[in-house]
């Protein structure tokens, strides 16, 4: 019987790294002169897998986002895993924006990835399993080729490859 090889395509964000990036961003916001007497804040809501950004106006909110993104990049958290909501008015003349952290591959993106894998004409099978995609095949070389093709293609989600066997 031929040995079957596989790997999983997942989309996960390390919440501890996000928490550290939020803490670093808040420290920088408190120290910067242009945020003096500002109501700017970044808060991580772990249960909802989202960030809440609050600032005085949209210009300062954009600066808060820039600071946060730079801290996330330094901690190797993929920026593609952030889904920005719309900017809305909040209490006390401030604006608020919710940023959802992507955990898992959405069903429609999973189907798109499987369709892409089938279009490669490589002897592998892809299947959507809950919030991840499993790719199986007989040859490790075929799996390596699929990984390289997936890295080259842009699916607008942060993908990582795990359980390579």
Short mmCIF file of N, CA and C in Angstrom, two decimals:
data_model
loop_
_atom_site.label_atom_id
_atom_site.label_comp_id
_atom_site.label_asym_id
_atom_site.label_seq_id
_atom_site.Cartn_x
_atom_site.Cartn_y
_atom_site.Cartn_z
N UNK A 1 0.84 -1.18 0.00
CA UNK A 1 0.00 0.00 0.00
C UNK A 1 0.89 1.25 0.00
N UNK A 2 0.56 2.19 -0.87
CA UNK A 2 1.35 3.41 -0.99
C UNK A 2 1.09 4.35 0.18
N UNK A 3 2.17 4.97 0.64
CA UNK A 3 2.05 5.89 1.76
C UNK A 3 1.48 7.23 1.27
N UNK A 4 0.54 7.75 2.03
CA UNK A 4 -0.08 9.02 1.66
C UNK A 4 0.50 10.14 2.51
N UNK A 5 0.80 11.26 1.88
CA UNK A 5 1.34 12.43 2.58
C UNK A 5 0.28 13.52 2.61
N UNK A 6 0.36 14.41 3.59
CA UNK A 6 -0.64 15.48 3.66
C UNK A 6 -0.09 16.69 4.40
N UNK A 7 -0.80 17.79 4.25
CA UNK A 7 -0.57 18.98 5.05
C UNK A 7 -1.89 19.74 5.18
N UNK A 8 -1.96 20.62 6.16
CA UNK A 8 -3.16 21.43 6.39
C UNK A 8 -2.86 22.88 6.09
N UNK A 9 -3.84 23.55 5.50
CA UNK A 9 -3.76 25.00 5.29
C UNK A 9 -4.66 25.63 6.34
N UNK A 10 -4.09 26.44 7.20
CA UNK A 10 -4.86 27.07 8.28
C UNK A 10 -4.65 28.58 8.24
N UNK A 11 -5.53 29.28 8.92
CA UNK A 11 -5.41 30.72 9.08
C UNK A 11 -5.65 31.03 10.54
N UNK A 12 -4.57 31.23 11.28
CA UNK A 12 -4.68 31.48 12.71
C UNK A 12 -3.83 32.68 13.09
N UNK A 13 -4.28 33.36 14.13
CA UNK A 13 -3.54 34.48 14.67
C UNK A 13 -3.17 34.13 16.11
N UNK A 14 -1.91 34.30 16.46
CA UNK A 14 -1.44 34.04 17.82
C UNK A 14 -1.88 35.20 18.71
N UNK A 15 -2.89 34.96 19.55
CA UNK A 15 -3.46 36.02 20.38
C UNK A 15 -2.47 36.58 21.39
N UNK A 16 -1.53 35.78 21.84
CA UNK A 16 -0.53 36.30 22.77
C UNK A 16 0.36 37.34 22.09
N UNK A 17 0.70 37.10 20.82
CA UNK A 17 1.49 38.07 20.07
C UNK A 17 0.67 39.33 19.81
N UNK A 18 -0.62 39.17 19.52
CA UNK A 18 -1.48 40.34 19.32
C UNK A 18 -1.58 41.14 20.61
N UNK A 19 -1.73 40.46 21.74
CA UNK A 19 -1.81 41.13 23.04
C UNK A 19 -0.52 41.94 23.30
N UNK A 20 0.63 41.33 23.00
CA UNK A 20 1.90 42.04 23.18
C UNK A 20 1.99 43.25 22.26
N UNK A 21 1.55 43.10 21.01
CA UNK A 21 1.58 44.22 20.06
C UNK A 21 0.67 45.34 20.52
N UNK A 22 -0.51 45.00 21.05
CA UNK A 22 -1.45 46.02 21.55
C UNK A 22 -0.81 46.76 22.73
N UNK A 23 -0.17 46.03 23.63
CA UNK A 23 0.49 46.67 24.78
C UNK A 23 1.60 47.62 24.32
N UNK A 24 2.39 47.18 23.35
CA UNK A 24 3.47 48.03 22.83
C UNK A 24 2.90 49.26 22.13
N UNK A 25 1.81 49.08 21.36
CA UNK A 25 1.19 50.21 20.67
C UNK A 25 0.64 51.22 21.68
N UNK A 26 0.01 50.74 22.74
CA UNK A 26 -0.53 51.65 23.76
C UNK A 26 0.59 52.40 24.47
N UNK A 27 1.71 51.74 24.70
CA UNK A 27 2.84 52.41 25.32
C UNK A 27 3.35 53.54 24.42
N UNK A 28 3.45 53.26 23.13
CA UNK A 28 3.93 54.29 22.20
C UNK A 28 2.92 55.44 22.09
N UNK A 29 1.62 55.12 22.07
CA UNK A 29 0.59 56.16 21.99
C UNK A 29 0.66 57.07 23.21
N UNK A 30 0.87 56.49 24.40
CA UNK A 30 0.95 57.29 25.62
C UNK A 30 2.19 58.19 25.63
N UNK A 31 3.25 57.76 24.95
CA UNK A 31 4.50 58.51 24.98
C UNK A 31 4.59 59.58 23.89
N UNK A 32 3.84 59.43 22.82
CA UNK A 32 3.99 60.35 21.69
C UNK A 32 3.34 61.70 21.97
N UNK A 33 4.02 62.75 21.52
CA UNK A 33 3.55 64.10 21.78
C UNK A 33 2.26 64.42 21.02
N UNK A 34 2.12 63.90 19.78
CA UNK A 34 0.91 64.21 19.00
C UNK A 34 -0.33 63.53 19.57
N UNK A 35 -0.19 62.63 20.52
CA UNK A 35 -1.35 62.00 21.18
C UNK A 35 -1.55 62.53 22.60
N UNK A 36 -0.87 63.63 22.94
CA UNK A 36 -1.02 64.21 24.28
C UNK A 36 -2.46 64.71 24.44
N UNK A 37 -3.08 64.40 25.58
CA UNK A 37 -4.49 64.74 25.88
C UNK A 37 -5.47 64.14 24.87
N UNK A 38 -5.08 63.04 24.26
CA UNK A 38 -5.95 62.35 23.30
C UNK A 38 -6.67 61.20 24.00
N UNK A 39 -7.81 60.83 23.47
CA UNK A 39 -8.58 59.71 24.03
C UNK A 39 -8.32 58.44 23.23
N UNK A 40 -7.20 58.35 22.57
CA UNK A 40 -6.88 57.19 21.73
C UNK A 40 -6.62 55.96 22.58
N UNK A 41 -7.15 54.83 22.10
CA UNK A 41 -7.02 53.58 22.85
C UNK A 41 -7.12 52.40 21.89
N UNK A 42 -6.39 51.34 22.20
CA UNK A 42 -6.48 50.07 21.48
C UNK A 42 -6.77 49.01 22.52
N UNK A 43 -7.81 48.22 22.28
CA UNK A 43 -8.22 47.21 23.25
C UNK A 43 -8.45 45.88 22.53
N UNK A 44 -7.96 44.81 23.12
CA UNK A 44 -8.16 43.47 22.56
C UNK A 44 -9.30 42.78 23.30
N UNK A 45 -10.32 42.37 22.55
CA UNK A 45 -11.43 41.58 23.10
C UNK A 45 -11.22 40.15 22.64
N UNK A 46 -10.60 39.33 23.50
CA UNK A 46 -10.19 37.98 23.10
C UNK A 46 -11.37 37.06 22.81
N UNK A 47 -12.45 37.19 23.58
CA UNK A 47 -13.61 36.30 23.38
C UNK A 47 -14.25 36.51 22.01
N UNK A 48 -14.27 37.77 21.56
CA UNK A 48 -14.87 38.09 20.25
C UNK A 48 -13.84 38.05 19.12
N UNK A 49 -12.57 37.80 19.44
CA UNK A 49 -11.49 37.81 18.45
C UNK A 49 -11.48 39.11 17.67
N UNK A 50 -11.45 40.23 18.39
CA UNK A 50 -11.42 41.52 17.70
C UNK A 50 -10.69 42.56 18.53
N UNK A 51 -10.30 43.61 17.83
CA UNK A 51 -9.67 44.78 18.45
C UNK A 51 -10.65 45.94 18.37
N UNK A 52 -10.64 46.79 19.38
CA UNK A 52 -11.44 48.01 19.37
C UNK A 52 -10.49 49.19 19.38
N UNK A 53 -10.55 50.00 18.32
CA UNK A 53 -9.70 51.17 18.21
C UNK A 53 -10.57 52.40 18.44
N UNK A 54 -10.13 53.27 19.34
CA UNK A 54 -10.86 54.50 19.65
C UNK A 54 -9.88 55.65 19.55
N UNK A 55 -10.34 56.78 18.96
CA UNK A 55 -9.50 57.97 18.90
C UNK A 55 -10.37 59.21 18.77
N UNK A 56 -9.72 60.39 18.82
CA UNK A 56 -10.45 61.65 18.78
C UNK A 56 -11.11 61.91 17.43
N UNK A 57 -10.39 61.61 16.35
CA UNK A 57 -10.93 61.82 15.00
C UNK A 57 -10.32 60.78 14.06
N UNK A 58 -10.77 60.82 12.81
CA UNK A 58 -10.31 59.80 11.86
C UNK A 58 -8.82 59.92 11.54
N UNK A 59 -8.29 61.11 11.58
CA UNK A 59 -6.86 61.29 11.30
C UNK A 59 -6.02 60.62 12.37
N UNK A 60 -6.38 60.85 13.64
CA UNK A 60 -5.65 60.20 14.73
C UNK A 60 -5.90 58.70 14.72
N UNK A 61 -7.10 58.28 14.30
CA UNK A 61 -7.40 56.85 14.22
C UNK A 61 -6.48 56.18 13.20
N UNK A 62 -6.24 56.85 12.08
CA UNK A 62 -5.32 56.29 11.07
C UNK A 62 -3.91 56.17 11.65
N UNK A 63 -3.50 57.13 12.46
CA UNK A 63 -2.19 57.05 13.11
C UNK A 63 -2.13 55.88 14.09
N UNK A 64 -3.23 55.67 14.83
CA UNK A 64 -3.30 54.54 15.75
C UNK A 64 -3.18 53.23 14.98
N UNK A 65 -3.87 53.14 13.84
CA UNK A 65 -3.79 51.93 13.01
C UNK A 65 -2.37 51.71 12.52
N UNK A 66 -1.69 52.78 12.08
CA UNK A 66 -0.30 52.66 11.62
C UNK A 66 0.61 52.15 12.73
N UNK A 67 0.45 52.70 13.93
CA UNK A 67 1.28 52.27 15.06
C UNK A 67 1.01 50.79 15.35
N UNK A 68 -0.28 50.42 15.40
CA UNK A 68 -0.65 49.03 15.71
C UNK A 68 -0.10 48.08 14.65
N UNK A 69 -0.26 48.44 13.37
CA UNK A 69 0.23 47.56 12.30
C UNK A 69 1.74 47.38 12.38
N UNK A 70 2.46 48.45 12.68
CA UNK A 70 3.92 48.31 12.77
C UNK A 70 4.30 47.36 13.90
N UNK A 71 3.59 47.43 15.02
CA UNK A 71 3.87 46.53 16.15
C UNK A 71 3.49 45.09 15.80
N UNK A 72 2.38 44.91 15.07
CA UNK A 72 1.96 43.56 14.67
C UNK A 72 2.98 42.96 13.69
N UNK A 73 3.46 43.76 12.77
CA UNK A 73 4.45 43.26 11.80
C UNK A 73 5.73 42.83 12.51
N UNK A 74 6.17 43.61 13.48
CA UNK A 74 7.37 43.25 14.23
C UNK A 74 7.19 41.94 14.98
N UNK A 75 5.96 41.64 15.38
CA UNK A 75 5.67 40.40 16.11
C UNK A 75 5.25 39.27 15.16
N UNK A 76 5.39 39.50 13.85
CA UNK A 76 5.10 38.49 12.83
C UNK A 76 3.64 38.03 12.83
N UNK A 77 2.73 38.96 13.11
CA UNK A 77 1.30 38.69 12.98
C UNK A 77 0.90 39.18 11.59
N UNK A 78 0.31 38.32 10.76
CA UNK A 78 -0.02 38.73 9.38
C UNK A 78 -1.10 39.82 9.36
N UNK A 79 -0.84 40.88 8.62
CA UNK A 79 -1.78 41.99 8.52
C UNK A 79 -3.02 41.57 7.73
N UNK A 80 -2.87 40.57 6.85
CA UNK A 80 -4.03 40.07 6.09
C UNK A 80 -5.08 39.45 7.00
N UNK A 81 -4.71 39.10 8.21
CA UNK A 81 -5.65 38.47 9.15
C UNK A 81 -6.54 39.50 9.84
N UNK A 82 -6.35 40.78 9.53
CA UNK A 82 -7.16 41.83 10.13
C UNK A 82 -8.26 42.26 9.16
N UNK A 83 -9.49 42.29 9.65
CA UNK A 83 -10.63 42.72 8.84
C UNK A 83 -11.20 43.98 9.48
N UNK A 84 -10.99 45.12 8.82
CA UNK A 84 -11.38 46.40 9.39
C UNK A 84 -12.85 46.68 9.13
N UNK A 85 -13.57 47.03 10.21
CA UNK A 85 -14.96 47.45 10.09
C UNK A 85 -14.99 48.93 9.73
N UNK A 86 -16.21 49.48 9.62
CA UNK A 86 -16.32 50.89 9.27
C UNK A 86 -16.12 51.76 10.51
N UNK A 87 -15.69 52.97 10.27
CA UNK A 87 -15.46 53.93 11.35
C UNK A 87 -16.81 54.50 11.76
N UNK A 88 -17.09 54.48 13.06
CA UNK A 88 -18.38 54.97 13.54
C UNK A 88 -18.15 55.95 14.69
N UNK A 89 -19.13 56.82 14.88
CA UNK A 89 -19.05 57.80 15.96
C UNK A 89 -19.27 57.09 17.29
N UNK A 90 -18.52 57.51 18.32
CA UNK A 90 -18.64 56.91 19.65
C UNK A 90 -18.90 58.03 20.66
N UNK A 91 -19.04 57.67 21.90
CA UNK A 91 -19.35 58.63 22.95
C UNK A 91 -18.21 59.62 23.17
N UNK A 92 -18.55 60.82 23.57
CA UNK A 92 -17.54 61.82 23.94
C UNK A 92 -16.74 62.35 22.77
N UNK A 93 -17.37 62.61 21.64
CA UNK A 93 -16.70 63.16 20.45
C UNK A 93 -15.52 62.32 19.99
N UNK A 94 -15.65 61.02 20.02
CA UNK A 94 -14.60 60.14 19.55
C UNK A 94 -15.13 59.28 18.41
N UNK A 95 -14.23 58.60 17.71
CA UNK A 95 -14.61 57.64 16.68
C UNK A 95 -14.07 56.27 17.08
N UNK A 96 -14.79 55.24 16.64
CA UNK A 96 -14.42 53.88 17.02
C UNK A 96 -14.42 53.02 15.76
N UNK A 97 -13.53 52.04 15.75
CA UNK A 97 -13.46 51.08 14.65
C UNK A 97 -13.17 49.70 15.23
N UNK A 98 -13.95 48.72 14.79
CA UNK A 98 -13.72 47.33 15.19
C UNK A 98 -12.86 46.65 14.13
N UNK A 99 -11.87 45.90 14.59
CA UNK A 99 -10.99 45.14 13.70
C UNK A 99 -11.10 43.68 14.11
N UNK A 100 -11.67 42.86 13.22
CA UNK A 100 -11.86 41.45 13.51
C UNK A 100 -10.60 40.68 13.17
N UNK A 101 -10.19 39.80 14.08
CA UNK A 101 -9.03 38.94 13.85
C UNK A 101 -9.52 37.64 13.22
N UNK A 102 -8.98 37.31 12.08
CA UNK A 102 -9.42 36.12 11.37
C UNK A 102 -8.86 34.87 12.03
N UNK A 103 -9.74 33.98 12.44
CA UNK A 103 -9.35 32.69 13.01
C UNK A 103 -10.04 31.62 12.17
N UNK A 104 -9.29 30.91 11.39
CA UNK A 104 -9.86 29.87 10.54
C UNK A 104 -10.15 30.40 9.14
N UNK A 105 -10.22 29.48 8.20
CA UNK A 105 -10.49 29.84 6.80
C UNK A 105 -12.00 29.81 6.59
N UNK A 106 -12.59 30.91 6.09
CA UNK A 106 -14.03 30.90 5.80
C UNK A 106 -14.37 29.84 4.75
N UNK A 107 -15.60 29.33 4.79
CA UNK A 107 -16.03 28.25 3.90
C UNK A 107 -15.84 28.61 2.43
N UNK A 108 -16.22 29.83 2.04
CA UNK A 108 -16.12 30.21 0.63
C UNK A 108 -14.66 30.30 0.18
N UNK A 109 -13.77 30.79 1.06
CA UNK A 109 -12.34 30.84 0.72
C UNK A 109 -11.76 29.43 0.64
N UNK A 110 -12.23 28.53 1.52
CA UNK A 110 -11.78 27.14 1.49
C UNK A 110 -12.13 26.49 0.16
N UNK A 111 -13.35 26.73 -0.31
CA UNK A 111 -13.77 26.17 -1.61
C UNK A 111 -12.94 26.76 -2.74
N UNK A 112 -12.64 28.05 -2.65
CA UNK A 112 -11.82 28.71 -3.67
C UNK A 112 -10.41 28.11 -3.70
N UNK A 113 -9.85 27.81 -2.53
CA UNK A 113 -8.52 27.21 -2.45
C UNK A 113 -8.53 25.80 -3.06
N UNK A 114 -9.56 25.01 -2.72
CA UNK A 114 -9.67 23.64 -3.27
C UNK A 114 -9.80 23.69 -4.79
N UNK A 115 -10.59 24.63 -5.29
CA UNK A 115 -10.77 24.77 -6.74
C UNK A 115 -9.44 25.14 -7.40
N UNK A 116 -8.67 26.02 -6.76
CA UNK A 116 -7.35 26.40 -7.28
C UNK A 116 -6.42 25.19 -7.32
N UNK A 117 -6.45 24.38 -6.26
CA UNK A 117 -5.58 23.20 -6.19
C UNK A 117 -5.94 22.21 -7.30
N UNK A 118 -7.24 22.02 -7.54
CA UNK A 118 -7.66 21.11 -8.63
C UNK A 118 -7.21 21.64 -9.98
N UNK A 119 -7.19 22.95 -10.14
CA UNK A 119 -6.77 23.55 -11.40
C UNK A 119 -5.28 23.45 -11.67
N UNK A 120 -4.50 23.07 -10.67
CA UNK A 120 -3.06 22.95 -10.85
C UNK A 120 -2.66 21.70 -11.63
N UNK A 121 -3.55 20.75 -11.77
CA UNK A 121 -3.28 19.48 -12.48
C UNK A 121 -2.13 18.71 -11.83
N UNK A 122 -2.09 18.75 -10.51
CA UNK A 122 -1.11 17.99 -9.73
C UNK A 122 -1.89 16.87 -9.06
N UNK A 123 -1.26 15.72 -8.87
CA UNK A 123 -1.96 14.56 -8.31
C UNK A 123 -2.11 14.69 -6.79
N UNK A 124 -2.94 15.64 -6.37
CA UNK A 124 -3.27 15.83 -4.96
C UNK A 124 -4.77 16.11 -4.86
N UNK A 125 -5.30 15.88 -3.66
CA UNK A 125 -6.70 16.18 -3.40
C UNK A 125 -6.77 17.20 -2.26
N UNK A 126 -7.68 18.14 -2.40
CA UNK A 126 -7.91 19.11 -1.34
C UNK A 126 -9.32 18.98 -0.83
N UNK A 127 -9.50 19.11 0.48
CA UNK A 127 -10.85 19.05 1.02
C UNK A 127 -10.97 20.02 2.18
N UNK A 128 -12.14 20.67 2.26
CA UNK A 128 -12.39 21.63 3.33
C UNK A 128 -12.82 20.86 4.57
N UNK A 129 -12.14 21.12 5.68
CA UNK A 129 -12.47 20.49 6.95
C UNK A 129 -12.69 21.59 7.98
N UNK A 130 -13.94 21.90 8.29
CA UNK A 130 -14.31 22.97 9.21
C UNK A 130 -13.66 24.29 8.79
N UNK A 131 -12.65 24.74 9.53
CA UNK A 131 -12.03 26.03 9.22
C UNK A 131 -10.60 25.87 8.69
N UNK A 132 -10.32 24.74 8.05
CA UNK A 132 -9.02 24.51 7.44
C UNK A 132 -9.19 23.67 6.18
N UNK A 133 -8.14 23.57 5.39
CA UNK A 133 -8.15 22.78 4.17
C UNK A 133 -7.04 21.75 4.28
N UNK A 134 -7.38 20.48 4.06
CA UNK A 134 -6.37 19.41 4.08
C UNK A 134 -6.06 19.01 2.65
N UNK A 135 -4.78 18.92 2.35
CA UNK A 135 -4.31 18.51 1.03
C UNK A 135 -3.56 17.21 1.19
N UNK A 136 -3.96 16.18 0.43
CA UNK A 136 -3.30 14.88 0.50
C UNK A 136 -2.82 14.48 -0.89
N UNK A 137 -1.75 13.69 -0.90
CA UNK A 137 -1.20 13.19 -2.15
C UNK A 137 -0.18 12.11 -1.87
N UNK A 138 0.23 11.40 -2.89
CA UNK A 138 1.19 10.32 -2.72
C UNK A 138 2.63 10.82 -2.68
N UNK A 139 2.91 11.93 -3.35
CA UNK A 139 4.28 12.42 -3.47
C UNK A 139 4.48 13.71 -2.66
N UNK A 140 5.56 13.73 -1.89
CA UNK A 140 5.89 14.95 -1.13
C UNK A 140 6.27 16.08 -2.08
N UNK A 141 6.85 15.73 -3.22
CA UNK A 141 7.22 16.75 -4.20
C UNK A 141 5.99 17.48 -4.73
N UNK A 142 4.90 16.72 -4.96
CA UNK A 142 3.64 17.33 -5.41
C UNK A 142 3.11 18.28 -4.34
N UNK A 143 3.20 17.88 -3.07
CA UNK A 143 2.73 18.73 -1.99
C UNK A 143 3.57 20.00 -1.90
N UNK A 144 4.89 19.86 -2.08
CA UNK A 144 5.77 21.04 -2.07
C UNK A 144 5.41 22.00 -3.20
N UNK A 145 5.08 21.44 -4.36
CA UNK A 145 4.71 22.27 -5.50
C UNK A 145 3.40 23.02 -5.22
N UNK A 146 2.43 22.33 -4.59
CA UNK A 146 1.16 22.97 -4.24
C UNK A 146 1.40 24.10 -3.24
N UNK A 147 2.25 23.87 -2.25
CA UNK A 147 2.55 24.92 -1.26
C UNK A 147 3.16 26.14 -1.97
N UNK A 148 4.10 25.90 -2.88
CA UNK A 148 4.74 27.01 -3.60
C UNK A 148 3.71 27.79 -4.43
N UNK A 149 2.80 27.07 -5.10
CA UNK A 149 1.77 27.74 -5.91
C UNK A 149 0.80 28.53 -5.03
N UNK A 150 0.44 27.96 -3.87
CA UNK A 150 -0.47 28.66 -2.97
C UNK A 150 0.17 29.93 -2.40
N UNK A 151 1.47 29.87 -2.11
CA UNK A 151 2.17 31.06 -1.61
C UNK A 151 2.22 32.15 -2.68
N UNK A 152 2.31 31.75 -3.94
CA UNK A 152 2.38 32.72 -5.03
C UNK A 152 1.01 33.35 -5.30
N UNK A 153 -0.06 32.63 -5.05
CA UNK A 153 -1.42 33.12 -5.30
C UNK A 153 -1.90 33.94 -4.10
N UNK A 154 -2.71 34.96 -4.36
CA UNK A 154 -3.23 35.82 -3.29
C UNK A 154 -4.72 35.52 -3.09
N UNK A 155 -5.06 35.00 -1.91
CA UNK A 155 -6.45 34.69 -1.58
C UNK A 155 -7.04 35.68 -0.58
N UNK A 156 -6.34 36.77 -0.29
CA UNK A 156 -6.78 37.80 0.67
C UNK A 156 -6.99 37.26 2.07
N UNK A 157 -6.32 36.17 2.41
CA UNK A 157 -6.34 35.66 3.79
C UNK A 157 -4.91 35.27 4.15
N UNK A 158 -4.65 35.26 5.44
CA UNK A 158 -3.33 34.84 5.91
C UNK A 158 -3.34 33.31 6.00
N UNK A 159 -2.45 32.67 5.24
CA UNK A 159 -2.40 31.21 5.25
C UNK A 159 -1.09 30.73 5.82
N UNK A 160 -1.17 29.65 6.59
CA UNK A 160 0.04 28.97 7.04
C UNK A 160 -0.18 27.47 6.82
N UNK A 161 0.93 26.76 6.72
CA UNK A 161 0.87 25.34 6.39
C UNK A 161 1.38 24.54 7.57
N UNK A 162 0.55 23.62 8.07
CA UNK A 162 0.88 22.85 9.26
C UNK A 162 0.69 21.36 8.99
N UNK A 163 1.09 20.55 9.96
CA UNK A 163 0.94 19.10 9.94
C UNK A 163 1.45 18.48 8.65
N UNK A 164 2.61 18.90 8.20
CA UNK A 164 3.19 18.34 6.99
C UNK A 164 3.74 16.95 7.31
N UNK A 165 3.10 15.94 6.72
CA UNK A 165 3.51 14.54 6.97
C UNK A 165 3.73 13.82 5.68
#
